[in-house]
PDB file of C-alpha atoms in Angstrom:
ATOM      1  CA  MET T 235     122.187 117.578  72.562  1.00  0.00           C
ATOM      2  CA  ASP T 236     121.782 116.947  76.319  1.00  0.00           C
ATOM      3  CA  SER T 237     117.986 116.858  76.397  1.00  0.00           C
ATOM      4  CA  LEU T 238     117.676 115.484  79.915  1.00  0.00           C
ATOM      5  CA  SER T 239     119.750 118.316  81.403  1.00  0.00           C
ATOM      6  CA  ASP T 240     117.575 120.876  79.628  1.00  0.00           C
ATOM      7  CA  ILE T 241     114.398 119.276  80.969  1.00  0.00           C
ATOM      8  CA  LEU T 242     115.733 118.986  84.534  1.00  0.00           C
ATOM      9  CA  SER T 243     117.247 122.478  84.606  1.00  0.00           C
ATOM     10  CA  GLY T 244     114.251 124.004  86.386  1.00  0.00           C
ATOM     11  CA  LEU T 245     114.116 121.352  89.101  1.00  0.00           C
ATOM     12  CA  ARG T 246     116.163 122.743  91.974  1.00  0.00           C
ATOM     13  CA  SER T 247     116.719 120.937  95.257  1.00  0.00           C
ATOM     14  CA  ASP T 248     116.421 122.763  98.572  1.00  0.00           C
ATOM     15  CA  GLY T 249     118.517 120.065 100.210  1.00  0.00           C
ATOM     16  CA  ILE T 250     118.513 116.481 101.349  1.00  0.00           C
ATOM     17  CA  ILE T 251     118.016 114.725 104.677  1.00  0.00           C
ATOM     18  CA  THR T 252     120.258 111.679 104.899  1.00  0.00           C
ATOM     19  CA  GLY T 253     120.422 108.728 107.247  1.00  0.00           C
ATOM     20  CA  ARG T 254     121.888 105.308 107.833  1.00  0.00           C
ATOM     21  CA  PHE T 255     119.649 102.617 109.321  1.00  0.00           C
ATOM     22  CA  THR T 256     121.116  99.392 110.697  1.00  0.00           C
ATOM     23  CA  LEU T 257     118.308  96.833 110.674  1.00  0.00           C
ATOM     24  CA  GLY T 258     118.429  93.280 112.000  1.00  0.00           C
ATOM     25  CA  ALA T 259     115.896  90.705 110.786  1.00  0.00           C
ATOM     26  CA  PRO T 260     113.087  90.473 111.500  1.00  0.00           C
ATOM     27  CA  TRP T 261     112.237  94.109 111.005  1.00  0.00           C
ATOM     28  CA  GLY T 262     109.374  96.064 109.472  1.00  0.00           C
ATOM     29  CA  PHE T 263     107.980  99.573 109.635  1.00  0.00           C
ATOM     30  CA  THR T 264     105.418 101.895 108.082  1.00  0.00           C
ATOM     31  CA  LYS T 265     106.504 105.321 106.858  1.00  0.00           C
ATOM     32  CA  ASN T 266     104.018 108.143 106.444  1.00  0.00           C
ATOM     33  CA  ALA T 267     103.779 110.235 103.280  1.00  0.00           C
ATOM     34  CA  ILE T 268     106.266 113.092 103.127  1.00  0.00           C
ATOM     35  CA  ASP T 269     106.772 116.248 101.083  1.00  0.00           C
ATOM     36  CA  GLY T 270     109.961 115.092  99.392  1.00  0.00           C
ATOM     37  CA  VAL T 271     111.491 112.357  97.247  1.00  0.00           C
ATOM     38  CA  PRO T 272     112.856 109.472  99.375  1.00  0.00           C
ATOM     39  CA  PHE T 273     115.489 107.080  98.076  1.00  0.00           C
ATOM     40  CA  ARG T 274     116.971 103.924  99.588  1.00  0.00           C
ATOM     41  CA  ILE T 275     120.026 101.824  98.755  1.00  0.00           C
ATOM     42  CA  ALA T 276     120.993  98.850 100.909  1.00  0.00           C
ATOM     43  CA  SER T 277     123.840  96.452 101.496  1.00  0.00           C
ATOM     44  CA  GLY T 278     123.565  93.114 103.281  1.00  0.00           C
ATOM     45  CA  GLY T 279     120.122  91.550 103.578  1.00  0.00           C
ATOM     46  CA  SER T 280     117.370  92.074 101.027  1.00  0.00           C
ATOM     47  CA  TYR T 281     113.971  93.527 101.935  1.00  0.00           C
ATOM     48  CA  TRP T 282     110.461  94.186 100.652  1.00  0.00           C
ATOM     49  CA  ILE T 283     108.825  97.536  99.969  1.00  0.00           C
ATOM     50  CA  ASN T 284     105.150  98.215  99.348  1.00  0.00           C
ATOM     51  CA  VAL T 285     104.083 101.656  98.094  1.00  0.00           C
ATOM     52  CA  GLN T 286     100.347 102.360  98.367  1.00  0.00           C
ATOM     53  CA  ASP T 287      98.480 100.484  95.623  1.00  0.00           C
ATOM     54  CA  CYS T 288     101.612  98.988  94.033  1.00  0.00           C
ATOM     55  CA  PRO T 289     102.368  95.274  94.595  1.00  0.00           C
ATOM     56  CA  PRO T 290     105.236  94.498  97.026  1.00  0.00           C
ATOM     57  CA  MET T 291     108.697  94.678  95.451  1.00  0.00           C
ATOM     58  CA  HIS T 292     111.646  92.547  96.497  1.00  0.00           C
ATOM     59  CA  ILE T 293     114.713  94.780  96.829  1.00  0.00           C
ATOM     60  CA  LYS T 294     118.112  93.107  96.789  1.00  0.00           C
ATOM     61  CA  SER T 295     121.449  94.302  98.126  1.00  0.00           C
ATOM     62  CA  GLY T 296     122.780  97.093  95.900  1.00  0.00           C
ATOM     63  CA  ASP T 297     119.397  97.973  94.387  1.00  0.00           C
ATOM     64  CA  LEU T 298     118.189 101.571  94.578  1.00  0.00           C
ATOM     65  CA  VAL T 299     114.587 102.651  95.007  1.00  0.00           C
ATOM     66  CA  MET T 300     113.185 106.156  94.714  1.00  0.00           C
ATOM     67  CA  LEU T 301     109.667 107.340  95.582  1.00  0.00           C
ATOM     68  CA  PRO T 302     109.018 110.452  93.431  1.00  0.00           C
ATOM     69  CA  HIS T 303     105.677 111.230  95.113  1.00  0.00           C
ATOM     70  CA  GLY T 304     106.815 110.629  98.697  1.00  0.00           C
ATOM     71  CA  ASN T 305     103.899 108.242  99.248  1.00  0.00           C
ATOM     72  CA  ARG T 306     103.220 106.310 102.429  1.00  0.00           C
ATOM     73  CA  HIS T 307     105.046 102.980 102.250  1.00  0.00           C
ATOM     74  CA  ILE T 308     105.911  99.789 104.098  1.00  0.00           C
ATOM     75  CA  MET T 309     109.380  98.265 104.383  1.00  0.00           C
ATOM     76  CA  GLN T 310     110.105  94.868 105.950  1.00  0.00           C
ATOM     77  CA  SER T 311     112.767  92.170 105.984  1.00  0.00           C
ATOM     78  CA  ASP T 312     110.196  89.618 104.833  1.00  0.00           C
ATOM     79  CA  LEU T 313     106.506  89.615 103.962  1.00  0.00           C
ATOM     80  CA  GLY T 314     104.353  89.022 107.007  1.00  0.00           C
ATOM     81  CA  VAL T 315     106.789  90.533 109.531  1.00  0.00           C
ATOM     82  CA  PRO T 316     104.896  92.646 112.110  1.00  0.00           C
ATOM     83  CA  LEU T 317     105.047  96.365 111.358  1.00  0.00           C
ATOM     84  CA  ILE T 318     105.635  99.287 113.684  1.00  0.00           C
ATOM     85  CA  PRO T 319     105.392 103.012 112.849  1.00  0.00           C
ATOM     86  CA  PHE T 320     108.689 104.598 111.850  1.00  0.00           C
ATOM     87  CA  ASP T 321     107.960 107.352 114.368  1.00  0.00           C
ATOM     88  CA  SER T 322     108.128 104.741 117.140  1.00  0.00           C
ATOM     89  CA  ILE T 323     111.566 103.582 115.928  1.00  0.00           C
ATOM     90  CA  CYS T 324     112.735 107.194 116.034  1.00  0.00           C
ATOM     91  CA  ASP T 325     111.375 107.560 119.577  1.00  0.00           C
ATOM     92  CA  GLU T 326     113.244 104.415 120.653  1.00  0.00           C
ATOM     93  CA  ASN T 327     116.455 105.918 119.302  1.00  0.00           C
ATOM     94  CA  GLY T 328     115.826 109.346 120.831  1.00  0.00           C
ATOM     95  CA  LEU T 329     115.353 110.976 117.428  1.00  0.00           C
ATOM     96  CA  SER T 330     112.816 113.317 115.875  1.00  0.00           C
ATOM     97  CA  SER T 331     110.544 111.699 113.291  1.00  0.00           C
ATOM     98  CA  GLU T 332     110.919 114.898 111.213  1.00  0.00           C
ATOM     99  CA  PRO T 333     114.678 115.498 111.309  1.00  0.00           C
ATOM    100  CA  VAL T 334     116.489 118.456 109.797  1.00  0.00           C
ATOM    101  CA  ARG T 335     119.898 116.812 110.244  1.00  0.00           C
ATOM    102  CA  PRO T 336     121.236 113.385 109.216  1.00  0.00           C
ATOM    103  CA  ILE T 337     120.110 110.533 111.467  1.00  0.00           C
ATOM    104  CA  ALA T 338     121.496 107.128 112.396  1.00  0.00           C
ATOM    105  CA  LEU T 339     119.416 104.423 114.071  1.00  0.00           C
ATOM    106  CA  ARG T 340     119.283 100.715 114.839  1.00  0.00           C
ATOM    107  CA  SER T 341     116.180  98.519 114.965  1.00  0.00           C
ATOM    108  CA  GLY T 342     114.910  94.978 114.573  1.00  0.00           C
ATOM    109  CA  GLY T 343     116.119  91.596 115.794  1.00  0.00           C
ATOM    110  CA  SER T 344     119.374  89.638 115.819  1.00  0.00           C
ATOM    111  CA  GLY T 345     119.043  88.059 112.366  1.00  0.00           C
ATOM    112  CA  GLU T 346     120.542  89.020 109.022  1.00  0.00           C
ATOM    113  CA  MET T 347     121.635  92.651 108.965  1.00  0.00           C
ATOM    114  CA  THR T 348     120.581  95.220 106.373  1.00  0.00           C
ATOM    115  CA  ASP T 349     122.485  98.501 106.151  1.00  0.00           C
ATOM    116  CA  LEU T 350     120.062 100.989 104.647  1.00  0.00           C
ATOM    117  CA  TYR T 351     121.511 104.207 103.240  1.00  0.00           C
ATOM    118  CA  THR T 352     118.620 106.590 102.898  1.00  0.00           C
ATOM    119  CA  GLY T 353     117.745 110.133 102.013  1.00  0.00           C
ATOM    120  CA  ILE T 354     114.873 112.486 101.284  1.00  0.00           C
ATOM    121  CA  ILE T 355     115.486 114.951  98.453  1.00  0.00           C
ATOM    122  CA  LEU T 356     113.650 118.186  99.197  1.00  0.00           C
ATOM    123  CA  PHE T 357     112.212 119.932  96.155  1.00  0.00           C
ATOM    124  CA  ARG T 358     110.296 123.159  96.579  1.00  0.00           C
ATOM    125  CA  GLU T 359     106.558 122.591  96.048  1.00  0.00           C
ATOM    126  CA  SER T 360     107.220 118.964  95.076  1.00  0.00           C
ATOM    127  CA  LYS T 361     103.515 118.063  95.230  1.00  0.00           C
ATOM    128  CA  LYS T 362     102.717 120.680  92.566  1.00  0.00           C
ATOM    129  CA  ASN T 363     105.651 119.862  90.292  1.00  0.00           C
ATOM    130  CA  LYS T 364     104.444 118.285  87.038  1.00  0.00           C
ATOM    131  CA  LEU T 365     107.810 116.663  86.364  1.00  0.00           C
ATOM    132  CA  LEU T 366     107.564 114.727  89.615  1.00  0.00           C
ATOM    133  CA  SER T 367     103.831 114.046  89.487  1.00  0.00           C
ATOM    134  CA  MET T 368     104.145 112.327  86.087  1.00  0.00           C
ATOM    135  CA  LEU T 369     106.703 109.831  87.362  1.00  0.00           C
ATOM    136  CA  PRO T 370     105.583 106.443  88.728  1.00  0.00           C
ATOM    137  CA  PRO T 371     105.061 106.040  92.519  1.00  0.00           C
ATOM    138  CA  ILE T 372     108.254 103.968  92.772  1.00  0.00           C
ATOM    139  CA  ILE T 373     111.371 103.663  90.629  1.00  0.00           C
ATOM    140  CA  HIS T 374     113.383 100.462  91.151  1.00  0.00           C
ATOM    141  CA  ILE T 375     116.918 100.444  89.774  1.00  0.00           C
ATOM    142  CA  HIS T 376     118.556  97.008  90.009  1.00  0.00           C
ATOM    143  CA  ALA T 377     122.170  96.720  91.138  1.00  0.00           C
ATOM    144  CA  GLU T 378     123.306  95.582  87.697  1.00  0.00           C
ATOM    145  CA  GLU T 379     121.589  98.609  86.136  1.00  0.00           C
ATOM    146  CA  ILE T 380     123.364 100.955  88.539  1.00  0.00           C
ATOM    147  CA  ASN T 381     126.569  99.640  87.003  1.00  0.00           C
ATOM    148  CA  ILE T 382     125.660 101.881  84.073  1.00  0.00           C
ATOM    149  CA  SER T 383     126.896 104.593  86.443  1.00  0.00           C
ATOM    150  CA  PRO T 384     129.543 102.733  88.474  1.00  0.00           C
ATOM    151  CA  TRP T 385     130.333 105.792  90.577  1.00  0.00           C
ATOM    152  CA  LEU T 386     126.760 106.120  91.831  1.00  0.00           C
ATOM    153  CA  THR T 387     126.678 103.490  94.590  1.00  0.00           C
ATOM    154  CA  SER T 388     130.080 104.238  96.106  1.00  0.00           C
ATOM    155  CA  SER T 389     129.658 108.017  95.869  1.00  0.00           C
ATOM    156  CA  LEU T 390     126.182 107.891  97.368  1.00  0.00           C
ATOM    157  CA  LYS T 391     127.235 105.806 100.366  1.00  0.00           C
ATOM    158  CA  LEU T 392     130.326 107.947 100.936  1.00  0.00           C
ATOM    159  CA  PHE T 393     128.273 111.128 100.764  1.00  0.00           C
ATOM    160  CA  ILE T 394     125.765 109.822 103.313  1.00  0.00           C
ATOM    161  CA  GLU T 395     128.556 108.754 105.650  1.00  0.00           C
ATOM    162  CA  GLU T 396     130.220 112.166 105.395  1.00  0.00           C
ATOM    163  CA  SER T 397     126.946 114.052 105.766  1.00  0.00           C
ATOM    164  CA  MET T 398     126.443 112.429 109.174  1.00  0.00           C
ATOM    165  CA  ALA T 399     129.273 114.620 110.498  1.00  0.00           C
ATOM    166  CA  CYS T 400     127.497 117.832 109.377  1.00  0.00           C
ATOM    167  CA  LYS T 401     130.757 119.571 108.515  1.00  0.00           C
ATOM    168  CA  GLU T 402     130.882 123.224 107.466  1.00  0.00           C
ATOM    169  CA  GLY T 403     128.949 123.764 104.228  1.00  0.00           C
ATOM    170  CA  TRP T 404     127.219 120.372 104.294  1.00  0.00           C
ATOM    171  CA  ARG T 405     123.749 121.798 103.572  1.00  0.00           C
ATOM    172  CA  PHE T 406     124.867 123.492 100.342  1.00  0.00           C
ATOM    173  CA  GLN T 407     126.835 120.439  99.281  1.00  0.00           C
ATOM    174  CA  ALA T 408     123.883 118.175 100.049  1.00  0.00           C
ATOM    175  CA  ALA T 409     121.482 120.204  97.880  1.00  0.00           C
ATOM    176  CA  ARG T 410     123.744 120.037  94.839  1.00  0.00           C
ATOM    177  CA  ILE T 411     124.533 116.333  95.256  1.00  0.00           C
ATOM    178  CA  ALA T 412     120.795 115.655  95.544  1.00  0.00           C
ATOM    179  CA  GLU T 413     120.305 117.139  92.075  1.00  0.00           C
ATOM    180  CA  ILE T 414     123.135 115.016  90.656  1.00  0.00           C
ATOM    181  CA  LEU T 415     121.636 111.892  92.238  1.00  0.00           C
ATOM    182  CA  PHE T 416     118.171 112.637  90.878  1.00  0.00           C
ATOM    183  CA  ALA T 417     119.529 113.243  87.358  1.00  0.00           C
ATOM    184  CA  ALA T 418     121.519 109.979  87.474  1.00  0.00           C
ATOM    185  CA  VAL T 419     118.455 107.976  88.516  1.00  0.00           C
ATOM    186  CA  MET T 420     116.346 109.629  85.815  1.00  0.00           C
ATOM    187  CA  ARG T 421     118.931 108.768  83.162  1.00  0.00           C
ATOM    188  CA  ILE T 422     119.007 105.092  84.151  1.00  0.00           C
ATOM    189  CA  HIS T 423     115.207 105.017  84.413  1.00  0.00           C
ATOM    190  CA  LEU T 424     114.908 106.550  80.945  1.00  0.00           C
ATOM    191  CA  GLN T 425     117.207 103.902  79.474  1.00  0.00           C
ATOM    192  CA  LYS T 426     115.185 101.022  80.931  1.00  0.00           C
ATOM    193  CA  LYS T 427     111.654 102.450  80.719  1.00  0.00           C
ATOM    194  CA  PRO T 428     109.258 100.596  78.381  1.00  0.00           C
ATOM    195  CA  LYS T 429     107.819 102.636  75.560  1.00  0.00           C
ATOM    196  CA  GLY T 430     104.232 103.714  75.899  1.00  0.00           C
ATOM    197  CA  SER T 431     104.254 104.367  79.650  1.00  0.00           C
ATOM    198  CA  GLN T 432     102.538 107.637  80.470  1.00  0.00           C
ATOM    199  CA  GLU T 433     104.987 109.925  82.201  1.00  0.00           C
ATOM    200  CA  TRP T 434     106.930 112.998  81.212  1.00  0.00           C
ATOM    201  CA  LEU T 435     110.021 111.001  80.197  1.00  0.00           C
ATOM    202  CA  SER T 436     107.809 109.290  77.610  1.00  0.00           C
ATOM    203  CA  GLY T 437     108.055 112.497  75.601  1.00  0.00           C
ATOM    204  CA  PHE T 438     111.613 111.477  74.764  1.00  0.00           C
ATOM    205  CA  ASN T 439     110.232 108.439  72.886  1.00  0.00           C
ATOM    206  CA  ASP T 440     109.016 110.806  70.194  1.00  0.00           C
ATOM    207  CA  THR T 441     111.566 113.273  68.864  1.00  0.00           C
ATOM    208  CA  ARG T 442     108.878 115.818  67.979  1.00  0.00           C
ATOM    209  CA  ILE T 443     107.364 115.907  71.471  1.00  0.00           C
ATOM    210  CA  ALA T 444     110.877 115.947  72.950  1.00  0.00           C
ATOM    211  CA  GLN T 445     111.671 118.967  70.804  1.00  0.00           C
ATOM    212  CA  SER T 446     108.538 120.783  71.975  1.00  0.00           C
ATOM    213  CA  LEU T 447     109.486 120.131  75.613  1.00  0.00           C
ATOM    214  CA  LEU T 448     112.962 121.522  75.007  1.00  0.00           C
ATOM    215  CA  LEU T 449     111.531 124.626  73.363  1.00  0.00           C
ATOM    216  CA  MET T 450     109.293 125.321  76.352  1.00  0.00           C
ATOM    217  CA  HIS T 451     112.112 124.699  78.828  1.00  0.00           C
ATOM    218  CA  LYS T 452     114.666 126.810  76.956  1.00  0.00           C
ATOM    219  CA  MET T 453     112.309 129.755  76.374  1.00  0.00           C
ATOM    220  CA  PRO T 454     109.563 129.699  79.035  1.00  0.00           C
ATOM    221  CA  GLN T 455     109.178 133.481  78.630  1.00  0.00           C
ATOM    222  CA  HIS T 456     108.096 133.111  74.998  1.00  0.00           C
ATOM    223  CA  GLU T 457     104.387 133.448  74.225  1.00  0.00           C
ATOM    224  CA  TRP T 458     104.013 129.886  73.002  1.00  0.00           C
ATOM    225  CA  THR T 459     100.800 128.841  71.286  1.00  0.00           C
ATOM    226  CA  ILE T 460      99.669 125.414  70.107  1.00  0.00           C
ATOM    227  CA  PRO T 461      99.938 126.416  66.413  1.00  0.00           C
ATOM    228  CA  GLU T 462     103.491 127.735  66.900  1.00  0.00           C
ATOM    229  CA  LEU T 463     104.695 124.688  68.847  1.00  0.00           C
ATOM    230  CA  ALA T 464     103.102 122.333  66.322  1.00  0.00           C
ATOM    231  CA  SER T 465     104.713 124.236  63.443  1.00  0.00           C
ATOM    232  CA  GLU T 466     108.141 124.173  65.148  1.00  0.00           C
ATOM    233  CA  VAL T 467     108.063 120.373  65.363  1.00  0.00           C
ATOM    234  CA  GLY T 468     106.476 119.794  61.949  1.00  0.00           C
ATOM    235  CA  MET T 469     103.044 118.541  63.036  1.00  0.00           C
ATOM    236  CA  SER T 470      99.428 119.593  62.649  1.00  0.00           C
ATOM    237  CA  ARG T 471      97.852 121.273  65.673  1.00  0.00           C
ATOM    238  CA  SER T 472      95.425 118.444  66.335  1.00  0.00           C
ATOM    239  CA  ARG T 473      98.024 115.677  65.943  1.00  0.00           C
ATOM    240  CA  PHE T 474     100.529 117.515  68.140  1.00  0.00           C
ATOM    241  CA  THR T 475      97.998 118.141  70.923  1.00  0.00           C
ATOM    242  CA  CYS T 476      96.721 114.564  70.797  1.00  0.00           C
ATOM    243  CA  LEU T 477     100.198 112.977  70.889  1.00  0.00           C
ATOM    244  CA  PHE T 478     101.421 115.304  73.666  1.00  0.00           C
ATOM    245  CA  GLN T 479      98.371 114.447  75.766  1.00  0.00           C
ATOM    246  CA  GLN T 480      98.777 110.747  75.008  1.00  0.00           C
ATOM    247  CA  LEU T 481     102.447 110.619  76.052  1.00  0.00           C
ATOM    248  CA  LEU T 482     102.411 112.998  79.016  1.00  0.00           C
ATOM    249  CA  GLY T 483      98.806 112.872  80.203  1.00  0.00           C
ATOM    250  CA  ILE T 484      98.494 116.677  80.124  1.00  0.00           C
ATOM    251  CA  SER T 485      97.922 119.359  77.476  1.00  0.00           C
ATOM    252  CA  PRO T 486     100.914 121.352  76.140  1.00  0.00           C
ATOM    253  CA  ILE T 487      99.685 124.665  77.570  1.00  0.00           C
ATOM    254  CA  SER T 488      98.890 123.158  80.986  1.00  0.00           C
ATOM    255  CA  TYR T 489     102.387 121.683  81.061  1.00  0.00           C
ATOM    256  CA  LEU T 490     103.929 125.033  80.086  1.00  0.00           C
ATOM    257  CA  THR T 491     101.957 126.902  82.753  1.00  0.00           C
ATOM    258  CA  SER T 492     102.985 124.456  85.469  1.00  0.00           C
ATOM    259  CA  TYR T 493     106.637 124.665  84.421  1.00  0.00           C
ATOM    260  CA  ARG T 494     106.502 128.467  84.434  1.00  0.00           C
ATOM    261  CA  MET T 495     105.029 128.503  87.950  1.00  0.00           C
ATOM    262  CA  THR T 496     107.708 126.092  89.183  1.00  0.00           C
ATOM    263  CA  LEU T 497     110.394 128.440  87.838  1.00  0.00           C
ATOM    264  CA  ALA T 498     108.632 131.447  89.341  1.00  0.00           C
ATOM    265  CA  ALA T 499     108.454 129.814  92.782  1.00  0.00           C
ATOM    266  CA  ASN T 500     112.193 129.144  92.669  1.00  0.00           C
ATOM    267  CA  GLN T 501     112.981 132.698  91.587  1.00  0.00           C
ATOM    268  CA  LEU T 502     110.709 134.302  94.174  1.00  0.00           C
ATOM    269  CA  THR T 503     112.546 132.607  97.038  1.00  0.00           C
ATOM    270  CA  SER T 504     116.106 132.467  95.723  1.00  0.00           C
ATOM    271  CA  GLU T 505     116.588 135.767  93.918  1.00  0.00           C
ATOM    272  CA  LYS T 506     116.069 139.398  94.909  1.00  0.00           C
ATOM    273  CA  CYS T 507     113.562 140.233  92.192  1.00  0.00           C
ATOM    274  CA  ARG T 508     110.430 142.312  91.984  1.00  0.00           C
ATOM    275  CA  ILE T 509     107.305 140.291  91.288  1.00  0.00           C
ATOM    276  CA  ILE T 510     106.912 141.916  87.869  1.00  0.00           C
ATOM    277  CA  ASP T 511     110.495 140.907  87.028  1.00  0.00           C
ATOM    278  CA  VAL T 512     109.718 137.282  87.906  1.00  0.00           C
ATOM    279  CA  ALA T 513     106.491 137.498  85.893  1.00  0.00           C
ATOM    280  CA  GLU T 514     108.337 138.704  82.785  1.00  0.00           C
ATOM    281  CA  LYS T 515     110.984 135.981  83.125  1.00  0.00           C
ATOM    282  CA  VAL T 516     108.279 133.327  82.870  1.00  0.00           C
ATOM    283  CA  GLY T 517     106.259 134.894  80.070  1.00  0.00           C
ATOM    284  CA  TYR T 518     103.796 137.321  81.713  1.00  0.00           C
ATOM    285  CA  SER T 519     103.803 141.014  80.821  1.00  0.00           C
ATOM    286  CA  SER T 520     101.119 141.742  83.414  1.00  0.00           C
ATOM    287  CA  GLU T 521     101.760 141.260  87.141  1.00  0.00           C
ATOM    288  CA  LYS T 522      98.014 140.841  87.637  1.00  0.00           C
ATOM    289  CA  CYS T 523      97.771 137.962  85.143  1.00  0.00           C
ATOM    290  CA  PHE T 524     100.863 136.347  86.606  1.00  0.00           C
ATOM    291  CA  SER T 525      99.512 136.639  90.156  1.00  0.00           C
ATOM    292  CA  ARG T 526      96.224 135.062  89.087  1.00  0.00           C
ATOM    293  CA  ALA T 527      98.009 132.114  87.457  1.00  0.00           C
ATOM    294  CA  PHE T 528     100.397 131.706  90.391  1.00  0.00           C
ATOM    295  CA  ARG T 529      97.548 131.743  92.898  1.00  0.00           C
ATOM    296  CA  LYS T 530      95.685 129.101  90.911  1.00  0.00           C
ATOM    297  CA  TRP T 531      98.841 126.933  90.986  1.00  0.00           C
ATOM    298  CA  SER T 532      99.979 127.458  94.589  1.00  0.00           C
ATOM    299  CA  GLY T 533      96.820 128.535  96.397  1.00  0.00           C
ATOM    300  CA  ILE T 534      98.328 131.876  97.486  1.00  0.00           C
ATOM    301  CA  THR T 535      99.559 135.057  95.793  1.00  0.00           C
ATOM    302  CA  PRO T 536     103.225 135.496  94.835  1.00  0.00           C
ATOM    303  CA  ARG T 537     103.664 138.112  97.584  1.00  0.00           C
ATOM    304  CA  ALA T 538     102.152 135.808 100.212  1.00  0.00           C
ATOM    305  CA  TYR T 539     104.278 132.926  98.925  1.00  0.00           C
ATOM    306  CA  LEU T 540     107.448 134.992  99.266  1.00  0.00           C
ATOM    307  CA  GLN T 541     106.478 136.122 102.763  1.00  0.00           C
ATOM    308  CA  LYS T 542     105.727 132.543 103.774  1.00  0.00           C
ATOM    309  CA  HIS T 543     109.226 131.435 102.820  1.00  0.00           C
ATOM    310  CA  LEU T 544     110.869 134.478 104.432  1.00  0.00           C
ATOM    311  CA  ASN T 545     109.156 133.532 107.706  1.00  0.00           C
ATOM    312  CA  ALA T 546     110.028 129.826 107.423  1.00  0.00           C
TER     313      ALA T 546
END
């Protein structure tokens, strides 16, 4: 059973913005928070990254880092190197700080060179997505761990290089490759993650909670209740609710509602469906009840959400 694929099936990428940064030591910059999931993989010199309240991490050549929350962060060739805003580096290179196409830039001094292959995976409503919000602020995959998937490093670098040319169909290709990349990182992270950490992947540490997640993901339209879910996985209601909350930090019904709204948002903007059709696909027989739940999740009604994306 491919549990991870079932869990990730509702997480669709809108695309990816790629770039290649050539950085000569000493170098250092601050990067503002973004609505996306940045990743970095480097060759050459090592560097340090500091994400919000996390301690600085030393990143070596070949390591991959991913920032699931898109938090503000600092990157520098060595601790103590003066920092400049990333926007200023973009200005120096004649680039937009909010690009819609791949970017290439050079910065820093004449010391050891770091080639930074970078990207931002764009997920619709990433800030409201429970799958992403339950992940840690930074995921660090060491080079030797990436060897679990030996194709990952070479394929990723090749893809970024090719994306710079923006050939016909590159946007569609980029969106699909972004999903493959995210799934590969999640698989490696799952294999190395210590038990007991509170994030959605922790549900896989308990086969019963994993089964309940799969049930909700496979049949989001079903009228799931706590008693039914608990019965399906062979647990009492109280024990099931307590363990689910303990492992994922959220109640089963809150998780289900968030997942349903994530699916609905994707369907509203990618399929030609009536709102009631979308509502029924995610378990609501009443358009009014669905609209109320969607508004609570997104801040606007389904109709306004659809119009917003049509005008984007």
